[in-house]
Amino acid sequence: NKTEQNEGKNSIDILQLKHSVIRSLRPAFRWKAVQGASGYVFSVFDVRGRLCFFMITDSTEFVYNKPNLIRGQTYGWNVFAMAGGKILPEGEGDFSILERDRLNEVVRAEKSIREKYPEDSSEQLIALAMLYHGYRLNDEAADIVRTLYQKYPEGKFPDFPSN
């Protein structure tokens, strides 16, 4: 697997949208800056490897707002750093866009969880993280887990009631 081979010192650290399902047709991409880079070559491609989008940017984040992404499809993306006319490390990821019926399931489940547990309680956050993980909404699940570790830095979460 090319991604696994490049995950080391010679790759760009992907901060958002590494391997995840997303809700939006406007995915947000983020990566760590590479020291000495003058810019980045960024591209999105479909499952068959056809280029959907390409740009050169000096930013380390980008919100895709082109009309050609389709719900239920999987896409890949990569970013290369440039410095002194040379291509430096690469980072890449993949994402799928949640189908409309699955999106509706997530929204209904979120509503149920928010009605069942107190706002921002550990129970609510854990239930949301589990929901997101189950739908491979990995970036959303990771955000919830970060919130939990901020609330409980020692990782000692209150007991989760079973009903």
Coordinates of C-alpha atoms in Angstrom, one line a residue:
N1 CA 0.0 0.0 0.0
K2 CA 1.5 3.3 -1.1
T3 CA 0.1 5.3 1.8
E4 CA 1.6 2.9 4.4
Q5 CA 5.0 2.9 2.6
N6 CA 5.1 6.7 2.7
E7 CA 4.0 7.2 6.3
G8 CA 7.4 8.1 7.8
K9 CA 9.8 11.0 7.8
N10 CA 9.5 11.4 4.0
S11 CA 5.8 12.0 4.0
I12 CA 3.5 14.9 4.7
D13 CA 1.5 14.5 7.9
I14 CA -2.2 14.5 7.0
L15 CA -4.3 16.3 9.7
Q16 CA -7.7 16.0 8.2
L17 CA -9.3 13.5 5.8
K18 CA -6.8 10.7 5.8
H19 CA -9.2 7.7 5.6
S20 CA -12.7 8.7 6.4
V21 CA -16.3 8.9 5.3
I22 CA -17.6 12.5 5.2
R23 CA -21.1 14.0 5.1
S24 CA -20.4 17.0 2.9
L25 CA -19.9 17.4 -0.8
R26 CA -17.4 20.1 0.3
P27 CA -14.6 18.2 1.9
A28 CA -11.9 20.0 3.9
F29 CA -8.3 18.9 3.6
R30 CA -5.5 19.8 6.0
W31 CA -1.9 18.8 6.2
K32 CA 1.2 19.8 8.2
A33 CA 3.5 22.4 6.6
V34 CA 6.8 21.0 5.3
Q35 CA 9.8 23.0 6.4
G36 CA 11.3 24.8 3.3
A37 CA 8.3 24.2 1.1
S38 CA 7.5 27.0 -1.3
G39 CA 4.1 25.5 -2.2
Y40 CA 2.1 22.3 -2.6
V41 CA 0.7 20.4 -5.5
F42 CA -2.8 19.2 -4.5
S43 CA -5.1 16.8 -6.5
V44 CA -8.3 14.9 -6.0
F45 CA -9.1 11.8 -8.1
D46 CA -11.9 9.3 -8.4
V47 CA -11.7 5.6 -7.6
R48 CA -10.5 4.9 -11.2
G49 CA -7.7 7.3 -10.8
R50 CA -9.2 10.0 -13.0
L51 CA -8.2 13.5 -12.0
C52 CA -11.2 15.5 -10.6
F53 CA -9.2 18.5 -9.5
F54 CA -5.6 19.9 -9.4
M55 CA -4.0 23.0 -8.1
I56 CA -0.8 24.5 -6.8
T57 CA -1.2 26.4 -3.5
D58 CA 0.9 27.8 -0.7
S59 CA -1.7 26.9 1.9
T60 CA -1.9 23.8 4.0
E61 CA -5.6 23.6 4.0
F62 CA -8.3 23.6 1.3
V63 CA -12.0 23.3 1.1
Y64 CA -13.1 21.6 -2.1
N65 CA -16.2 23.3 -3.6
K66 CA -16.4 22.0 -7.1
P67 CA -19.6 20.4 -8.3
N68 CA -18.3 17.0 -9.5
L69 CA -18.3 14.9 -6.3
I70 CA -21.0 12.3 -5.9
R71 CA -22.5 10.8 -2.8
G72 CA -21.6 7.2 -2.2
Q73 CA -18.4 7.5 -4.2
T74 CA -14.8 7.1 -2.9
Y75 CA -12.1 9.5 -3.9
G76 CA -8.4 9.8 -3.3
W77 CA -6.3 12.8 -2.8
N78 CA -2.6 13.6 -2.5
V79 CA -0.4 16.6 -1.8
F80 CA 3.3 17.0 -2.7
A81 CA 5.5 19.7 -1.3
M82 CA 7.7 21.8 -3.6
A83 CA 11.0 23.5 -2.8
G84 CA 13.6 24.9 -5.2
G85 CA 11.9 23.4 -8.2
K86 CA 11.9 19.9 -6.6
I87 CA 9.1 17.7 -5.4
L88 CA 9.5 16.9 -1.8
P89 CA 7.5 14.6 0.5
E90 CA 4.0 13.4 -0.4
G91 CA 0.9 12.8 1.7
E92 CA -2.3 11.2 0.6
G93 CA -5.6 10.0 1.8
D94 CA -9.0 8.8 0.7
F95 CA -12.6 9.6 1.5
S96 CA -16.1 8.5 0.7
I97 CA -19.1 10.7 0.7
L98 CA -22.0 9.3 2.8
E99 CA -25.0 8.3 0.7
R100 CA -28.2 10.4 1.4
D101 CA -30.0 7.5 3.2
R102 CA -27.0 6.8 5.5
L103 CA -26.7 10.5 6.2
N104 CA -30.3 10.6 7.3
E105 CA -29.6 7.6 9.6
V106 CA -26.7 9.4 11.2
V107 CA -28.8 12.6 11.7
R108 CA -31.6 10.6 13.3
A109 CA -29.2 8.8 15.6
E110 CA -27.5 12.0 16.6
K111 CA -30.9 13.5 17.5
S112 CA -31.7 10.5 19.6
I113 CA -28.4 10.5 21.4
R114 CA -28.7 14.3 22.1
E115 CA -32.2 13.8 23.5
K116 CA -31.1 10.8 25.7
Y117 CA -28.0 12.2 27.3
P118 CA -27.2 15.6 28.9
E119 CA -25.4 18.1 26.6
D120 CA -21.6 17.5 26.4
S121 CA -21.7 14.8 29.0
S122 CA -19.2 11.9 28.7
E123 CA -22.1 9.6 27.9
Q124 CA -23.3 11.8 25.0
L125 CA -19.8 12.2 23.7
I126 CA -18.9 8.5 23.9
A127 CA -22.2 7.6 22.2
L128 CA -21.6 10.1 19.4
A129 CA -18.0 8.8 19.0
M130 CA -19.3 5.3 18.7
L131 CA -21.9 6.3 16.2
Y132 CA -19.4 8.2 14.0
H133 CA -17.0 5.3 14.2
G134 CA -19.7 2.9 13.1
Y135 CA -20.3 4.9 10.0
R136 CA -16.5 5.4 9.4
L137 CA -16.9 9.2 10.0
N138 CA -13.4 8.9 11.4
D139 CA -12.5 12.6 11.5
E140 CA -15.7 13.4 13.4
A141 CA -15.1 10.4 15.8
A142 CA -11.5 11.7 16.4
D143 CA -12.8 15.2 17.2
I144 CA -15.1 13.7 19.9
V145 CA -12.3 11.6 21.3
R146 CA -10.0 14.7 21.5
T147 CA -12.8 16.5 23.3
L148 CA -13.1 13.6 25.8
Y149 CA -9.4 13.6 26.5
Q150 CA -9.5 17.4 27.1
K151 CA -12.3 16.8 29.6
Y152 CA -10.6 13.8 31.1
P153 CA -6.8 14.2 30.5
E154 CA -5.9 11.0 32.5
G155 CA -8.3 9.0 30.4
K156 CA -10.5 8.2 33.4
F157 CA -14.0 8.5 31.9
P158 CA -17.0 8.2 34.1
D159 CA -18.8 4.9 33.9
F160 CA -21.1 4.6 30.8
P161 CA -24.5 3.5 31.9
S162 CA -26.0 0.5 30.1
N163 CA -29.7 0.7 29.2

